[in-house]
Structure formats: C-alpha cells, structure tokens
C-alpha cells in the first residue's frame, strides 16, 4: 500500500478500477493523492487481491475478496477514512468503514461486464475466431476477456453489482451525460490504449475531494 501526506488526520483510500483500467489510471490516482498531500490530507493506494503486486492471480479473485481486501486496508489505517473509487472501483468500497465516498465516473457491474464482452467480441472478429457471449453463462474455467483471465464467479457477481449510495458524492467528466454531484473537465484516461495522466484533472479532483471532506467534517 502506497502512503502519501501526513501521518495523522483523515486519509483518502483509493479503489482503482478492475482489470486493465487499473493500469491506465494508477498514475492518475497517484497524482490525485499527491495533490491531496499538498493540501494536508493523507492518502493510501492499496493493491487488492488479484490487483497490482498482489500474489493472488487475477482469475482467483472475486468481488468478495476485493471488497474484504479494501475494507481491511481501510481498517489497518486506524484513522477516519474517505474512499475515492474510480470507475468500477466503486463496486469495491461497499464493506469499508469510511466516513464518506467520492465515486469518479462510477459504473455498475453490468456496465463493466458489457464492456468486457464487447472487447472480447472485437478481438474475436479481428482474429477470425468464433465467440458466443452465451458461453459465459455456462463457463466453469477462467475466461479470457480484454486481456485478463476472469473467474466465472466474478463474472456472475458483476451482473447485479452496484455502487454504494451511502454518503456518496458522484463526480463525472464534463463530457458525460449521466447525472452527477459535480462535473469536471478532464480526459477519460481509462479509455486510453496505454497508461497516461492528466495533472490538471487530478488537481481538480483533489480540490473537489478536499471540499467534500471539509463539508463532512463540518
């Protein structure tokens, strides 16, 4: 777990999105936490089971393990915590004992599953290989989707997984049509082919989180 900022006071714990989007947004998340540290707010970026440097293979994780891992990371800090969940990371902070949540461009599990299936269909067409999405319903072995081996259990769990709405502030890009508590100018880094960053967007997100923390503490 990476730590930023002071050793005392509230800490913002980041839940990265699942699968490849975690790689694309990690530098961005670090930029947000560094910007928060400059504002005197601590931050933490844990690697959850099946993510990053975790020893658990991706195909052996599921929502229960990921949620338990995030909750354990928050509890280990032993200080008031706030969650920052990016995209499908909003599915992972449900069990954590946090004061409040910021969800950045959150998505449902069904949305994520559809994106994974579309990516698999596109790669199958390019390779001239057959792929029937219905096969996912009966799969018993890990399935290759969007460059990752994913367990059938996790795929099934995604179908009806939704983000928490408890003490949650939703922030989206200015270009997104879905409703939000705030919309900020920035780049959809999770859509990039390679990991990238948007420092100005990171500062805007950090400013919004700092204001949200001040509001919750008032």
XYZ file of C-alpha atoms in Angstrom:
218
model
C 0.000 0.000 0.000
C 1.441 3.359 -1.024
C 1.064 6.152 1.551
C 1.038 9.902 0.982
C 0.809 13.011 3.139
C 0.694 13.386 6.917
C 0.612 10.517 9.418
C -2.414 11.943 11.213
C -5.843 13.198 10.232
C -8.253 11.815 7.644
C -6.920 9.575 4.903
C -8.294 9.089 1.382
C -8.070 5.452 0.259
C -8.272 4.763 -3.478
C -10.097 1.840 -5.068
C -8.729 1.517 -8.591
C -10.962 0.142 -11.328
C -10.830 -3.534 -12.182
C -8.586 -5.151 -14.793
C -6.764 -3.087 -17.420
C -8.330 0.204 -16.346
C -6.359 -0.087 -13.091
C -3.114 0.109 -15.068
C -4.375 3.033 -17.142
C -5.422 5.100 -14.126
C -2.773 4.251 -11.496
C -0.513 7.242 -12.285
C -3.592 9.482 -12.284
C -4.622 8.145 -8.857
C -1.121 8.798 -7.531
C -1.305 12.373 -8.867
C -4.595 12.905 -7.014
C -3.108 11.599 -3.760
C -0.015 13.776 -4.154
C -2.231 16.806 -4.736
C -4.212 15.935 -1.603
C -0.958 15.584 0.354
C -0.051 19.126 -0.700
C -3.362 20.164 0.882
C -2.501 18.389 4.147
C -4.709 15.362 3.505
C -3.242 11.858 3.732
C -3.790 9.217 1.072
C -3.337 5.498 0.532
C -3.342 3.298 -2.567
C -3.655 -0.410 -1.705
C -3.158 -3.339 -4.062
C -6.228 -5.516 -3.566
C -6.362 -9.321 -4.027
C -5.685 -10.043 -7.700
C -4.546 -6.473 -8.433
C -1.126 -4.873 -8.848
C 1.562 -6.561 -6.746
C -0.868 -8.965 -5.095
C 0.323 -12.582 -5.138
C -3.206 -13.782 -5.886
C -3.730 -14.453 -9.627
C -6.411 -12.304 -11.238
C -8.517 -15.340 -12.132
C -8.715 -16.355 -8.452
C -10.220 -13.131 -7.168
C -13.875 -12.157 -6.909
C -15.947 -9.299 -5.536
C -15.999 -10.739 -2.015
C -12.192 -10.928 -1.848
C -11.776 -7.470 -3.358
C -14.302 -5.860 -1.013
C -12.847 -7.609 2.024
C -9.365 -6.516 0.954
C -10.382 -2.887 0.587
C -12.188 -2.927 3.929
C -9.106 -4.453 5.581
C -6.834 -1.812 4.050
C -9.073 0.942 5.423
C -9.263 -0.666 8.870
C -5.477 -1.073 9.038
C -5.012 2.703 8.883
C -6.833 3.203 12.206
C -7.898 6.755 11.345
C -11.020 8.360 9.815
C -11.053 7.342 6.155
C -12.670 8.515 2.956
C -12.920 6.392 -0.175
C -12.062 7.539 -3.686
C -13.304 4.948 -6.139
C -12.563 5.266 -9.841
C -14.911 3.684 -12.391
C -15.556 0.025 -11.414
C -13.624 0.641 -8.200
C -16.980 1.957 -6.975
C -18.056 -1.691 -6.673
C -15.315 -2.404 -4.127
C -15.758 0.081 -1.243
C -19.140 -1.183 -0.024
C -17.917 -3.015 3.101
C -15.326 -0.456 4.176
C -15.954 1.660 7.272
C -15.474 5.062 5.677
C -16.842 8.466 6.606
C -17.837 9.214 3.019
C -17.140 8.247 -0.563
C -16.222 10.029 -3.780
C -17.069 7.994 -6.865
C -15.350 9.194 -10.038
C -17.284 8.180 -13.165
C -18.716 5.113 -11.380
C -20.126 2.184 -13.302
C -22.274 -0.798 -12.410
C -21.078 -4.365 -12.640
C -23.432 -4.930 -15.568
C -21.805 -1.993 -17.402
C -18.356 -3.461 -16.819
C -19.429 -6.900 -17.948
C -20.871 -5.482 -21.168
C -17.610 -3.650 -21.878
C -15.588 -6.835 -21.305
C -17.835 -8.797 -23.638
C -17.676 -6.116 -26.338
C -13.880 -6.095 -26.144
C -13.807 -9.887 -26.464
C -16.165 -9.785 -29.450
C -13.999 -7.179 -31.175
C -10.797 -9.169 -30.653
C -12.515 -12.352 -31.851
C -13.623 -10.630 -35.054
C -10.113 -9.333 -35.708
C -8.650 -12.786 -35.168
C -11.366 -14.520 -37.165
C -12.288 -16.642 -34.167
C -15.771 -17.632 -33.021
C -17.069 -16.239 -29.732
C -20.547 -16.720 -28.288
C -21.296 -14.451 -25.284
C -23.808 -17.040 -24.104
C -20.889 -19.355 -23.369
C -20.029 -17.157 -20.382
C -23.184 -18.323 -18.623
C -22.015 -21.933 -18.534
C -18.257 -21.432 -18.210
C -16.583 -23.408 -15.422
C -12.959 -22.365 -16.085
C -11.465 -18.850 -16.133
C -12.443 -16.907 -19.252
C -10.153 -14.640 -21.252
C -11.719 -11.198 -21.600
C -9.959 -7.944 -22.530
C -6.539 -9.367 -21.810
C -7.416 -10.897 -18.440
C -8.357 -14.331 -17.179
C -11.536 -13.827 -15.144
C -13.320 -16.374 -12.982
C -16.901 -17.315 -13.893
C -17.852 -16.486 -10.285
C -16.692 -12.887 -10.667
C -18.474 -12.534 -13.988
C -21.693 -13.780 -12.397
C -21.285 -11.394 -9.454
C -20.864 -8.432 -11.792
C -24.314 -8.935 -13.298
C -26.130 -7.281 -10.387
C -23.330 -5.433 -8.568
C -23.956 -1.738 -7.976
C -22.019 1.027 -6.175
C -22.953 2.160 -2.684
C -25.084 5.298 -2.458
C -24.439 5.848 1.272
C -22.739 9.203 1.950
C -21.513 9.217 -1.651
C -20.530 12.144 -3.865
C -20.551 11.318 -7.570
C -18.140 13.193 -9.825
C -18.033 12.792 -13.585
C -16.298 14.246 -16.600
C -17.919 17.327 -18.073
C -18.475 15.326 -21.264
C -20.507 12.588 -19.538
C -24.276 12.710 -19.916
C -25.092 10.813 -16.707
C -26.103 12.849 -13.641
C -23.509 13.765 -11.007
C -22.981 15.991 -7.988
C -20.144 17.687 -9.877
C -18.701 17.594 -13.382
C -15.069 18.416 -14.078
C -13.055 18.989 -17.252
C -10.598 16.204 -17.930
C -9.600 13.223 -20.042
C -11.167 9.731 -19.853
C -7.813 8.114 -19.100
C -9.469 4.726 -18.625
C -10.213 4.723 -22.359
C -6.597 5.211 -23.422
C -4.704 2.344 -25.026
C -1.753 2.939 -22.681
C -1.392 4.293 -19.133
C -1.437 8.080 -19.098
C -2.032 11.039 -16.810
C -3.896 14.334 -16.681
C -2.326 16.505 -13.944
C -4.887 19.314 -14.248
C -7.759 16.829 -13.921
C -6.032 15.244 -10.902
C -5.777 18.649 -9.188
C -9.458 19.359 -9.899
C -10.462 16.005 -8.391
C -8.237 16.626 -5.357
C -9.817 20.058 -4.829
C -13.297 18.542 -5.001
C -12.377 15.797 -2.508
C -10.798 18.315 -0.112
C -14.005 20.372 -0.170
C -16.111 17.217 0.351
C -14.005 16.198 3.361
C -14.362 19.691 4.846
C -18.140 19.511 4.339
C -18.381 16.089 6.008
C -16.283 17.279 8.960
C -18.372 20.405 9.480
